[in-house]
Every structure is written in C-alpha cells, then in structure tokens.
C-alpha cells in the first residue's frame, strides 16, 4: 500500500494541501496517509479530525522518511529537501520556470517532481487546476480588499441624506481571477468596465453585467490554448492610452492580466497613477510577476499621491478554509490519476501526467523547463 505524506507549510502560509475528507477518499483508494502534526491548524482543521479520518499524525522527519509520495502547496524548504530520500515523489506548486535552481537540485537528488501549476488548462484537467481555483479566491478577495480601502461606498444609495453614486471599477484581464473580480464587484453594486485582449471573453463579461472595452488590433491566438499572447508595440501604446482615459475616471482598478511564462504586461503607467483621483485604489494581482502597474511593489501596500496600490501576492492564504478545500479537491483528483489500486501508476502517454512531471530519473523531463535550464544553467 502506497503511503502519502502531507507536510505542514512554513512562514505565513495558512493553507493545507489535504483536508480530513481527502484522507478518507485516499483510504478508499487503498492509500495510507501520514499528516504532519499541526498541518491543518492555521486553516482550522485539527490533528484530531485527520486522525479520526484515518491518518497517522507524525513529525516532519518521520513523514519524509516513511512515505513515498509527499504532497504540499509551496516548494519544499531546505530542511525538507535535505531530508528527502532518493526516489521520493514530490507534488507541489513549484513554479519551475521561476525556480530553476530548485528544480535542478531536486533532479540531482533523484526526486520525481510534479508541479501542480503545470496542469494544462483543458476540460479534462479542470478539476485538478490549482491555478484556476486559487485565481478564483484571489479575484474575490481583491475586490473586498479594494472595498475596505476605498473611502466611498461600492453600491448606489438613495437616502434622506442624499444620493451616493456607485463606485466605478476597472478590471484589466478577464481570465479566471478577473471574471471572479467582475462578479464580486457587481454583487457589491459597482459599475464595472473591463479590458482584455481576447475578444472571446466579451460575452462572458457582459453576462456578468460589466461593460467590455475593446481595443482594436489585438493579436488573438487560438493555438495558445485559451491563454493570451504578447501584443505588438503599436497595440500596447493604443491600449495604454485607452486604459489611461478610463483609469482616471475609476475609483478602483483590479489588474489580473497575464501571459503565461512572460513578465506581467505593464498596463498602468506611473503617469496614469499620478493622474488618478486621490482616494482611489489599485489591487495588482500580478505583483509577483512584476505587476501590471508600473509602481506596484510585490507584497507591499503603498500610497502614491493619495492612490493606494496593493501588491499582495498570496491572497488565497488569507482565506485558508475555502482555499484549502479547493486545493484538497484538486490534489485528490490528481492523485486519482497517478494512483491505481494502492500503487503508483505513471502513464506518460497521459498529457496531464506528461505536462506536470518536471523531473524523473535525475533529469529535467518537462520540455519548457529543460529549455530554460539549458539557457540559464551557467548562471548558478
Ligand atoms: P488567466 O490566464 O486566466 O487570465 C489572464 C487574462 O489576462 C487573460 O484573459 C488574458 O487574455 C488577459 N490579458 C493578457 N494580456 C493582456 C493585456 N495586455 N491587456 C488585457 N488583458 C490581458 O490568469 P488568472 O489565473 O486569472 O490570473 C491572473 C493574474 O492573477 C495572474 O497574474 C496570476 O498570477 C494572478 N494571481 C494572483 C494571486 C494573488 O494572490 N495575488 C492569486 C492567484 C492568481
């Protein structure tokens, strides 16, 4: 019977990768589960609940020593990596393209790694897509953060003390996070405008009750698998100007634009921030990949000319209960793909397994990670 180990996250991370209900499901799959003491505590799932579900509670070292599949959210700490034995399977959100030296180290230690952020965005993989789950949490929380910093109401009010006009919210990028931000801002009663380079999303945006602002001449690439591609310089200039015109009239801007594998597109210039109304708020969800706003600082909240710019890059950790529930479902669905009758079953003909596996047999086997490694290996 295969043994899966759940490690406790470190630092300010409050989420946990598996819930007690997930322990039950794994047992039905003839899989034993060892959970590090306190792993779910910050998300309000106590050791007792894991034990009751059939897990064995143990210390970190014991788990790494005795289990063959380790699951966690964030990349392993140096303590965890040093304790890992050859042949261990590690499943986590490793962001391999940004953590290439870590991947090289894991390959050399002969750890088989699966990176959950590399799960393809296909219909079959939807139930395992951790990026979509966490973007949903981030899009929702971004709006609540903006609302709590905004010195005005979101909804329109007609009261005896006068009429309050609704907040104007501008959302850049209508992917998973952006769509959730639109829905949340609309529920709070704001008037919402949206920019995206993919014309496909116009209908979805309008269904949610927002106005789609089109910039002509966007490059839309069907082969990009539903993701955006980089735009021409001329388009970027035109878009920046139009965004500027809408930004200066907005109370809140939520930026959620990304192109996979690239730095975040810069959509809001410093001049635009300077021209915005004092008291307005920008939440830049792309802070960790350089920010969509030129003046955003990762994991900081700054105020420039009265405009608050929030660059919080781990919003899902601020909602640990539901974020962990979603991650727990995602990981169970992934484990169902690689565990069969209590044994590990890696079928590399399966596109989800192939795309997600980063290292095996001391080698980096994921093509794009391998290519980046070849280009950058000399620098570390
Ligand atoms: P996604 O790929 O689903 O959506 C990105 C959207 O941006 C796409 O619709 C794309 O067409 C659009 N886009 C690309 N270039 C654009 C441009 N120049 N102008 C307008 N739109 C453009 O991504 P997602 O999962 O929704 O994530 C969005 C962002 O949120 C990412 O940067 C992601 O890292 C971030 N995120 C942040 C947190 C956090 O806690 N801060 C958590 C999860 C995700």
Tab-separated table of C-alpha atoms and ligand atoms in Angstrom:
chain	number	residue	atom	x	y	z
A	1	UNK	CA	0.000	0.000	0.000
A	2	UNK	CA	1.399	3.380	-1.026
A	3	UNK	CA	1.913	5.989	1.723
A	4	UNK	CA	1.216	9.676	1.077
A	5	UNK	CA	2.687	12.308	3.411
A	6	UNK	CA	1.105	15.730	3.972
A	7	UNK	CA	3.599	18.364	5.124
A	8	UNK	CA	2.855	21.486	7.148
A	9	UNK	CA	3.539	24.704	5.230
A	10	UNK	CA	6.002	27.255	6.583
A	11	UNK	CA	6.086	31.036	7.063
A	12	UNK	CA	2.847	32.965	6.695
A	13	UNK	CA	1.153	30.244	4.632
A	14	UNK	CA	-2.110	29.253	6.299
A	15	UNK	CA	-3.449	26.768	3.754
A	16	UNK	CA	-3.048	22.996	3.804
A	17	UNK	CA	-2.991	20.749	0.745
A	18	UNK	CA	-5.316	17.997	2.048
A	19	UNK	CA	-8.398	18.056	4.267
A	20	UNK	CA	-9.564	15.254	6.595
A	21	UNK	CA	-12.239	14.334	3.994
A	22	UNK	CA	-9.405	13.818	1.499
A	23	UNK	CA	-7.789	11.346	3.903
A	24	UNK	CA	-10.982	9.257	3.742
A	25	UNK	CA	-11.008	9.320	-0.054
A	26	UNK	CA	-7.375	8.231	-0.212
A	27	UNK	CA	-8.055	5.338	2.109
A	28	UNK	CA	-10.819	4.185	-0.199
A	29	UNK	CA	-8.098	4.250	-2.873
A	30	UNK	CA	-6.043	1.863	-0.672
A	31	UNK	CA	-3.616	4.660	0.149
A	32	UNK	CA	-2.303	5.346	3.659
A	33	UNK	CA	-1.941	8.982	4.740
A	34	UNK	CA	0.558	10.440	7.195
A	35	UNK	CA	-0.081	14.055	8.217
A	36	UNK	CA	2.466	16.331	9.869
A	37	UNK	CA	1.308	17.473	13.326
A	38	UNK	CA	-0.386	20.876	13.030
A	39	UNK	CA	-0.524	20.779	9.205
A	40	UNK	CA	-4.138	21.960	9.050
A	41	UNK	CA	-4.195	24.081	12.225
A	42	UNK	CA	-3.978	27.512	10.508
A	43	UNK	CA	-6.896	26.520	8.256
A	44	UNK	CA	-8.896	25.307	11.289
A	45	UNK	CA	-8.532	21.576	10.522
A	46	UNK	CA	-7.211	19.974	13.699
A	47	UNK	CA	-4.973	16.905	14.040
A	48	UNK	CA	-7.878	15.087	15.752
A	49	UNK	CA	-10.032	15.410	12.615
A	50	UNK	CA	-7.270	13.951	10.432
A	51	UNK	CA	-6.757	11.116	12.957
A	52	UNK	CA	-10.467	10.371	13.037
A	53	UNK	CA	-10.448	10.205	9.241
A	54	UNK	CA	-7.746	7.520	9.467
A	55	UNK	CA	-4.488	9.476	9.084
A	56	UNK	CA	-1.389	8.879	11.147
A	57	UNK	CA	-0.108	12.088	12.749
A	58	UNK	CA	3.673	12.333	12.799
A	59	UNK	CA	6.592	14.772	12.833
A	60	UNK	CA	8.064	16.119	9.582
A	61	UNK	CA	11.195	13.919	9.638
A	62	UNK	CA	9.215	10.720	10.222
A	63	UNK	CA	6.880	11.539	7.340
A	64	UNK	CA	9.677	12.246	4.877
A	65	UNK	CA	11.428	9.043	5.989
A	66	UNK	CA	8.405	6.757	5.815
A	67	UNK	CA	6.232	7.917	2.905
A	68	UNK	CA	6.935	7.635	-0.813
A	69	UNK	CA	4.691	10.468	-2.068
A	70	UNK	CA	4.966	13.886	-0.390
A	71	UNK	CA	2.254	16.461	-1.055
A	72	UNK	CA	2.356	20.128	-0.131
A	73	UNK	CA	1.471	23.566	-1.508
A	74	UNK	CA	4.703	25.559	-1.613
A	75	UNK	CA	8.157	24.376	-2.742
A	76	UNK	CA	9.996	22.285	-0.110
A	77	UNK	CA	12.179	24.171	2.369
A	78	UNK	CA	15.898	23.376	2.507
A	79	UNK	CA	15.235	21.289	5.660
A	80	UNK	CA	12.626	19.260	3.774
A	81	UNK	CA	14.823	18.859	0.676
A	82	UNK	CA	17.798	17.715	2.732
A	83	UNK	CA	15.671	15.051	4.442
A	84	UNK	CA	14.120	13.708	1.201
A	85	UNK	CA	15.353	10.317	0.121
A	86	UNK	CA	16.083	9.273	-3.460
A	87	UNK	CA	13.063	8.116	-5.394
A	88	UNK	CA	10.561	10.188	-3.416
A	89	UNK	CA	7.656	11.606	-5.441
A	90	UNK	CA	7.015	15.257	-4.591
A	91	UNK	CA	3.798	17.002	-5.642
A	92	UNK	CA	3.564	20.765	-5.024
A	93	UNK	CA	3.143	24.139	-6.719
A	94	UNK	CA	6.787	24.529	-7.698
A	95	UNK	CA	6.575	27.256	-10.373
A	96	UNK	CA	9.523	25.584	-12.122
A	97	UNK	CA	10.118	28.370	-14.646
A	98	UNK	CA	10.794	30.786	-11.785
A	99	UNK	CA	12.616	28.245	-9.589
A	100	UNK	CA	15.026	26.601	-11.971
A	101	UNK	CA	17.892	26.053	-9.490
A	102	UNK	CA	15.487	24.342	-7.066
A	103	UNK	CA	14.334	22.054	-9.889
A	104	UNK	CA	17.954	21.241	-10.759
A	105	UNK	CA	18.616	20.362	-7.107
A	106	UNK	CA	15.551	18.084	-6.942
A	107	UNK	CA	16.544	16.367	-10.193
A	108	UNK	CA	20.067	15.710	-8.893
A	109	UNK	CA	18.599	14.207	-5.707
A	110	UNK	CA	16.543	11.860	-7.905
A	111	UNK	CA	13.228	13.216	-6.685
A	112	UNK	CA	10.326	12.718	-9.100
A	113	UNK	CA	8.546	16.060	-9.055
A	114	UNK	CA	5.075	17.014	-10.213
A	115	UNK	CA	4.256	20.702	-10.340
A	116	UNK	CA	0.542	21.355	-9.986
A	117	UNK	CA	0.788	24.768	-11.638
A	118	UNK	CA	1.788	22.987	-14.879
A	119	UNK	CA	-1.521	21.143	-15.189
A	120	UNK	CA	-2.804	22.001	-18.685
A	121	UNK	CA	-5.930	24.180	-18.882
A	122	UNK	CA	-8.022	21.545	-20.626
A	123	UNK	CA	-11.557	20.420	-19.886
A	124	UNK	CA	-10.379	17.042	-18.539
A	125	UNK	CA	-7.850	18.695	-16.219
A	126	UNK	CA	-10.258	21.326	-14.883
A	127	UNK	CA	-10.910	19.502	-11.603
A	128	UNK	CA	-7.158	19.488	-10.847
A	129	UNK	CA	-6.387	23.061	-11.933
A	130	UNK	CA	-4.967	24.692	-8.815
A	131	UNK	CA	-4.199	27.959	-10.630
A	132	UNK	CA	-7.863	28.399	-11.539
A	133	UNK	CA	-9.007	27.540	-8.010
A	134	UNK	CA	-6.611	29.993	-6.434
A	135	UNK	CA	-7.319	32.706	-9.028
A	136	UNK	CA	-10.988	32.445	-8.071
A	137	UNK	CA	-10.098	33.141	-4.441
A	138	UNK	CA	-7.729	35.973	-5.410
A	139	UNK	CA	-10.245	37.691	-7.716
A	140	UNK	CA	-12.900	37.671	-4.988
A	141	UNK	CA	-10.560	38.820	-2.222
A	142	UNK	CA	-9.028	41.574	-4.382
A	143	UNK	CA	-12.409	43.307	-4.622
A	144	UNK	CA	-13.058	43.001	-0.877
A	145	UNK	CA	-9.610	44.466	-0.162
A	146	UNK	CA	-10.261	47.339	-2.545
A	147	UNK	CA	-13.670	47.979	-0.967
A	148	UNK	CA	-12.198	48.069	2.526
A	149	UNK	CA	-9.526	50.612	1.483
A	150	UNK	CA	-11.915	52.779	-0.550
A	151	UNK	CA	-13.172	55.878	1.269
A	152	UNK	CA	-16.522	55.639	-0.548
A	153	UNK	CA	-19.347	53.086	-0.921
A	154	UNK	CA	-19.435	50.498	-3.710
A	155	UNK	CA	-23.240	50.491	-4.278
A	156	UNK	CA	-25.524	53.354	-5.170
A	157	UNK	CA	-27.678	54.600	-2.276
A	158	UNK	CA	-30.620	56.962	-2.334
A	159	UNK	CA	-31.014	58.173	1.238
A	160	UNK	CA	-32.573	61.082	3.112
A	161	UNK	CA	-29.034	62.427	3.425
A	162	UNK	CA	-28.572	62.469	-0.328
A	163	UNK	CA	-27.668	60.158	-3.166
A	164	UNK	CA	-24.466	58.144	-3.188
A	165	UNK	CA	-23.214	57.307	-6.679
A	166	UNK	CA	-21.844	53.797	-7.255
A	167	UNK	CA	-18.096	53.134	-7.366
A	168	UNK	CA	-16.511	52.783	-10.807
A	169	UNK	CA	-14.363	49.667	-11.030
A	170	UNK	CA	-11.972	48.970	-13.896
A	171	UNK	CA	-10.783	45.381	-14.344
A	172	UNK	CA	-7.810	44.576	-16.569
A	173	UNK	CA	-7.706	40.930	-17.677
A	174	UNK	CA	-10.841	38.785	-17.719
A	175	UNK	CA	-9.290	35.393	-17.043
A	176	UNK	CA	-10.269	33.338	-14.015
A	177	UNK	CA	-9.265	35.976	-11.448
A	178	UNK	CA	-10.667	38.868	-13.477
A	179	UNK	CA	-14.048	37.209	-14.042
A	180	UNK	CA	-14.401	36.481	-10.331
A	181	UNK	CA	-13.441	40.091	-9.573
A	182	UNK	CA	-16.138	41.312	-12.006
A	183	UNK	CA	-18.791	39.101	-10.387
A	184	UNK	CA	-17.807	40.229	-6.875
A	185	UNK	CA	-17.691	43.936	-7.751
A	186	UNK	CA	-21.103	43.663	-9.448
A	187	UNK	CA	-22.570	41.890	-6.388
A	188	UNK	CA	-21.367	44.842	-4.307
A	189	UNK	CA	-23.158	47.195	-6.683
A	190	UNK	CA	-20.260	48.812	-8.549
A	191	UNK	CA	-20.307	49.892	-12.190
A	192	UNK	CA	-17.673	47.735	-13.884
A	193	UNK	CA	-15.595	48.198	-17.058
A	194	UNK	CA	-13.270	45.517	-18.402
A	195	UNK	CA	-10.310	45.303	-20.780
A	196	UNK	CA	-8.942	42.079	-22.237
A	197	UNK	CA	-7.022	41.254	-25.400
A	198	UNK	CA	-9.115	38.125	-26.059
A	199	UNK	CA	-12.329	39.129	-27.794
A	200	UNK	CA	-13.802	35.716	-26.780
A	201	UNK	CA	-14.398	36.914	-23.243
A	202	UNK	CA	-16.656	39.842	-24.273
A	203	UNK	CA	-19.837	37.787	-23.962
A	204	UNK	CA	-18.895	36.371	-20.550
A	205	UNK	CA	-18.008	39.856	-19.287
A	206	UNK	CA	-21.331	41.263	-20.482
A	207	UNK	CA	-23.278	38.349	-18.963
A	208	UNK	CA	-21.793	39.331	-15.605
A	209	UNK	CA	-23.177	42.833	-16.063
A	210	UNK	CA	-19.957	44.650	-16.942
A	211	UNK	CA	-19.004	46.746	-19.968
A	212	UNK	CA	-16.294	45.335	-22.248
A	213	UNK	CA	-13.964	47.984	-23.652
A	214	UNK	CA	-12.472	46.859	-26.934
A	215	UNK	CA	-9.096	47.948	-28.263
A	216	UNK	CA	-8.869	47.221	-31.968
A	217	UNK	CA	-5.986	45.231	-33.413
A	218	UNK	CA	-5.346	42.690	-30.629
A	219	UNK	CA	-3.468	39.524	-31.598
A	220	UNK	CA	-5.592	36.562	-30.537
A	221	UNK	CA	-4.051	33.150	-30.960
A	222	UNK	CA	-6.314	30.089	-30.937
A	223	UNK	CA	-3.275	27.815	-30.550
A	224	UNK	CA	-2.427	29.473	-27.201
A	225	UNK	CA	-4.994	27.148	-25.571
A	226	UNK	CA	-7.250	29.878	-24.205
A	227	UNK	CA	-4.341	31.990	-22.965
A	228	UNK	CA	-3.296	35.396	-24.272
A	229	UNK	CA	-0.212	36.045	-26.407
A	230	UNK	CA	2.105	39.050	-26.393
A	231	UNK	CA	0.793	42.094	-28.288
A	232	UNK	CA	2.516	44.363	-30.820
A	233	UNK	CA	4.137	47.597	-29.627
A	234	UNK	CA	1.565	49.655	-31.545
A	235	UNK	CA	-1.335	47.829	-29.858
A	236	UNK	CA	0.269	48.220	-26.420
A	237	UNK	CA	0.562	52.000	-26.920
A	238	UNK	CA	-3.055	52.290	-28.054
A	239	UNK	CA	-4.260	50.146	-25.145
A	240	UNK	CA	-2.213	52.076	-22.569
A	241	UNK	CA	-3.756	55.367	-23.738
A	242	UNK	CA	-7.304	53.983	-23.599
A	243	UNK	CA	-6.701	52.416	-20.177
A	244	UNK	CA	-5.360	55.810	-19.008
A	245	UNK	CA	-8.566	57.542	-20.138
A	246	UNK	CA	-10.719	55.042	-18.210
A	247	UNK	CA	-8.366	54.786	-15.181
A	248	UNK	CA	-8.541	58.480	-14.350
A	249	UNK	CA	-12.331	58.203	-14.016
A	250	UNK	CA	-12.205	54.997	-11.895
A	251	UNK	CA	-12.355	54.584	-8.125
A	252	UNK	CA	-10.907	51.067	-8.132
A	253	UNK	CA	-8.683	49.174	-10.560
A	254	UNK	CA	-8.105	45.431	-10.260
A	255	UNK	CA	-5.351	44.182	-12.563
A	256	UNK	CA	-5.328	40.475	-13.432
A	257	UNK	CA	-3.628	40.351	-16.837
A	258	UNK	CA	-1.037	37.726	-17.574
A	259	UNK	CA	0.631	35.916	-20.429
A	260	UNK	CA	1.917	32.541	-19.234
A	261	UNK	CA	5.706	32.335	-18.948
A	262	UNK	CA	6.193	36.099	-19.504
A	263	UNK	CA	6.564	39.074	-17.190
A	264	UNK	CA	3.207	40.709	-16.472
A	265	UNK	CA	2.207	43.205	-19.208
A	266	UNK	CA	2.633	46.782	-17.948
A	267	UNK	CA	-0.795	48.321	-18.409
A	268	UNK	CA	-0.834	51.188	-15.907
A	269	UNK	CA	1.984	53.706	-16.126
A	270	UNK	CA	3.248	55.905	-13.331
A	271	UNK	CA	1.716	58.937	-15.123
A	272	UNK	CA	-1.672	57.208	-15.059
A	273	UNK	CA	-1.374	56.589	-11.301
A	274	UNK	CA	-0.419	60.247	-10.812
A	275	UNK	CA	-3.476	61.345	-12.782
A	276	UNK	CA	-5.911	59.149	-10.794
A	277	UNK	CA	-8.315	60.512	-8.187
A	278	UNK	CA	-6.841	60.722	-4.655
A	279	UNK	CA	-8.501	58.016	-2.534
A	280	UNK	CA	-8.731	55.546	-5.406
A	281	UNK	CA	-7.346	52.028	-5.025
A	282	UNK	CA	-5.407	49.682	-7.306
A	283	UNK	CA	-5.095	45.979	-6.458
A	284	UNK	CA	-2.390	44.482	-8.661
A	285	UNK	CA	-2.859	40.712	-8.724
A	286	UNK	CA	0.164	40.260	-10.975
A	287	UNK	CA	2.512	41.697	-8.333
A	288	UNK	CA	4.613	38.537	-8.062
A	289	UNK	CA	5.394	38.510	-11.783
A	290	UNK	CA	6.420	42.158	-11.963
A	291	UNK	CA	2.986	43.809	-11.695
A	292	UNK	CA	0.555	45.201	-14.295
A	293	UNK	CA	1.046	48.591	-12.676
A	294	UNK	CA	4.456	50.239	-13.001
A	295	UNK	CA	4.611	51.463	-9.421
A	296	UNK	CA	3.329	48.310	-7.709
A	297	UNK	CA	5.630	46.644	-5.160
A	298	UNK	CA	5.334	42.909	-4.520
A	299	UNK	CA	3.788	42.125	-1.130
A	300	UNK	CA	3.552	45.797	-0.190
A	301	UNK	CA	0.791	48.351	0.043
A	302	UNK	CA	1.997	51.790	-0.969
A	303	UNK	CA	0.278	55.154	-1.294
A	304	UNK	CA	1.273	57.497	-4.143
A	305	UNK	CA	-0.399	60.911	-4.449
A	306	UNK	CA	-3.322	59.575	-2.397
A	307	UNK	CA	-3.734	56.438	-4.559
A	308	UNK	CA	-3.377	53.151	-2.656
A	309	UNK	CA	-1.594	50.398	-4.620
A	310	UNK	CA	-1.877	46.913	-3.130
A	311	UNK	CA	0.570	44.248	-4.332
A	312	UNK	CA	-0.407	41.327	-2.068
A	313	UNK	CA	0.705	38.170	-3.875
A	314	UNK	CA	-0.744	35.408	-1.726
A	315	UNK	CA	-4.393	36.352	-1.302
A	316	UNK	CA	-5.540	32.697	-1.217
A	317	UNK	CA	-3.644	32.309	2.089
A	318	UNK	CA	-5.945	34.961	3.577
A	319	UNK	CA	-8.943	32.658	3.007
A	320	UNK	CA	-7.368	29.391	4.174
A	321	UNK	CA	-10.541	27.375	4.747
A	322	UNK	CA	-12.102	27.546	1.288
A	323	UNK	CA	-8.743	27.836	-0.467
A	324	UNK	CA	-7.637	24.580	1.249
A	325	UNK	CA	-10.963	22.912	0.406
A	326	UNK	CA	-10.447	23.734	-3.272
A	327	UNK	CA	-6.810	22.627	-3.238
A	328	UNK	CA	-7.846	19.439	-1.414
A	329	UNK	CA	-10.275	18.555	-4.223
A	330	UNK	CA	-7.674	19.415	-6.882
A	331	UNK	CA	-4.975	17.206	-5.332
A	332	UNK	CA	-7.345	14.256	-4.812
A	333	UNK	CA	-8.328	14.399	-8.482
A	334	UNK	CA	-4.668	14.484	-9.470
A	335	UNK	CA	-3.795	11.579	-7.145
A	336	UNK	CA	-6.648	9.554	-8.677
A	337	UNK	CA	-4.816	9.916	-11.976
A	338	UNK	CA	-1.482	8.590	-10.700
A	339	UNK	CA	-2.547	6.028	-8.074
A	340	UNK	CA	-4.261	2.827	-9.082
A	341	UNK	CA	-5.269	0.145	-6.565
A	342	UNK	CA	-2.849	1.486	-3.973
A	343	UNK	CA	0.134	1.603	-6.344
A	344	UNK	CA	1.787	4.451	-8.230
A	345	UNK	CA	0.878	4.264	-11.906
A	346	UNK	CA	2.618	6.879	-14.079
A	347	UNK	CA	1.336	6.749	-17.628
A	348	UNK	CA	3.392	9.277	-19.584
A	349	UNK	CA	1.067	8.952	-22.567
A	350	UNK	CA	-1.437	10.909	-20.481
A	351	UNK	CA	-0.986	14.617	-21.331
A	352	UNK	CA	-1.747	15.747	-17.772
A	353	UNK	CA	0.954	13.492	-16.286
A	354	UNK	CA	3.412	14.354	-19.066
A	355	UNK	CA	2.977	18.132	-18.707
A	356	UNK	CA	3.022	18.113	-14.935
A	357	UNK	CA	6.054	15.882	-14.334
A	358	UNK	CA	9.140	18.100	-14.116
A	359	UNK	CA	11.942	15.758	-13.002
A	360	UNK	CA	12.410	11.993	-13.128
A	361	UNK	CA	15.408	9.634	-13.038
A	362	UNK	CA	17.772	12.527	-12.181
A	363	UNK	CA	16.702	14.515	-15.254
A	364	UNK	CA	14.520	17.510	-16.009
A	365	UNK	CA	11.966	15.968	-18.358
A	366	UNK	CA	9.473	18.809	-18.888
A	367	UNK	CA	10.392	20.383	-22.255
A	368	UNK	CA	9.948	24.073	-21.437
A	369	UNK	CA	11.672	23.725	-18.064
A	370	UNK	CA	14.520	21.781	-19.704
A	371	UNK	CA	14.934	24.502	-22.371
A	372	UNK	CA	15.088	27.226	-19.750
A	373	UNK	CA	17.562	25.175	-17.729
A	374	UNK	CA	19.856	24.808	-20.778
A	375	UNK	CA	19.770	28.589	-21.295
A	376	UNK	CA	20.365	29.567	-17.673
A	377	UNK	CA	22.396	26.679	-16.213
A	378	UNK	CA	25.650	28.656	-16.416
A	379	UNK	CA	24.327	31.355	-14.097
A	380	UNK	CA	24.010	29.183	-10.983
B	1	LIG	P1	-5.612	33.880	-16.802
B	1	LIG	O1	-4.506	33.477	-17.718
B	1	LIG	O2	-6.805	33.036	-16.626
B	1	LIG	O3	-6.127	35.346	-17.194
B	1	LIG	C1	-5.278	36.372	-17.592
B	1	LIG	C2	-6.078	37.265	-18.523
B	1	LIG	O4	-5.270	38.382	-18.865
B	1	LIG	C3	-6.459	36.571	-19.843
B	1	LIG	O5	-7.851	36.666	-20.034
B	1	LIG	C4	-5.681	37.349	-20.884
B	1	LIG	O6	-6.336	37.402	-22.120
B	1	LIG	C5	-5.575	38.719	-20.203
B	1	LIG	N1	-4.519	39.570	-20.754
B	1	LIG	C6	-3.262	39.243	-21.151
B	1	LIG	N2	-2.623	40.328	-21.618
B	1	LIG	C7	-3.484	41.365	-21.507
B	1	LIG	C8	-3.410	42.745	-21.825
B	1	LIG	N3	-2.318	43.280	-22.348
B	1	LIG	N4	-4.486	43.504	-21.586
B	1	LIG	C9	-5.634	42.990	-21.060
B	1	LIG	N5	-5.765	41.683	-20.745
B	1	LIG	C10	-4.700	40.892	-20.962
B	1	LIG	O7	-4.920	34.160	-15.400
B	1	LIG	P2	-5.604	34.116	-13.947
B	1	LIG	O8	-5.499	32.736	-13.433
B	1	LIG	O9	-6.899	34.825	-13.970
B	1	LIG	O10	-4.553	35.017	-13.123
B	1	LIG	C11	-4.498	36.419	-13.346
B	1	LIG	C12	-3.381	37.033	-12.510
B	1	LIG	O11	-3.692	36.885	-11.137
B	1	LIG	C13	-2.014	36.385	-12.734
B	1	LIG	O12	-1.017	37.371	-12.773
B	1	LIG	C14	-1.870	35.497	-11.527
B	1	LIG	O13	-0.517	35.248	-11.184
B	1	LIG	C15	-2.534	36.378	-10.509
B	1	LIG	N6	-2.912	35.708	-9.243
B	1	LIG	C16	-2.642	36.417	-8.125
B	1	LIG	C17	-2.958	35.904	-6.901
B	1	LIG	C18	-2.673	36.758	-5.686
B	1	LIG	O14	-2.911	36.309	-4.572
B	1	LIG	N7	-2.219	37.967	-5.865
B	1	LIG	C19	-3.516	34.629	-6.793
B	1	LIG	C20	-3.831	33.925	-7.957
B	1	LIG	C21	-3.515	34.484	-9.203
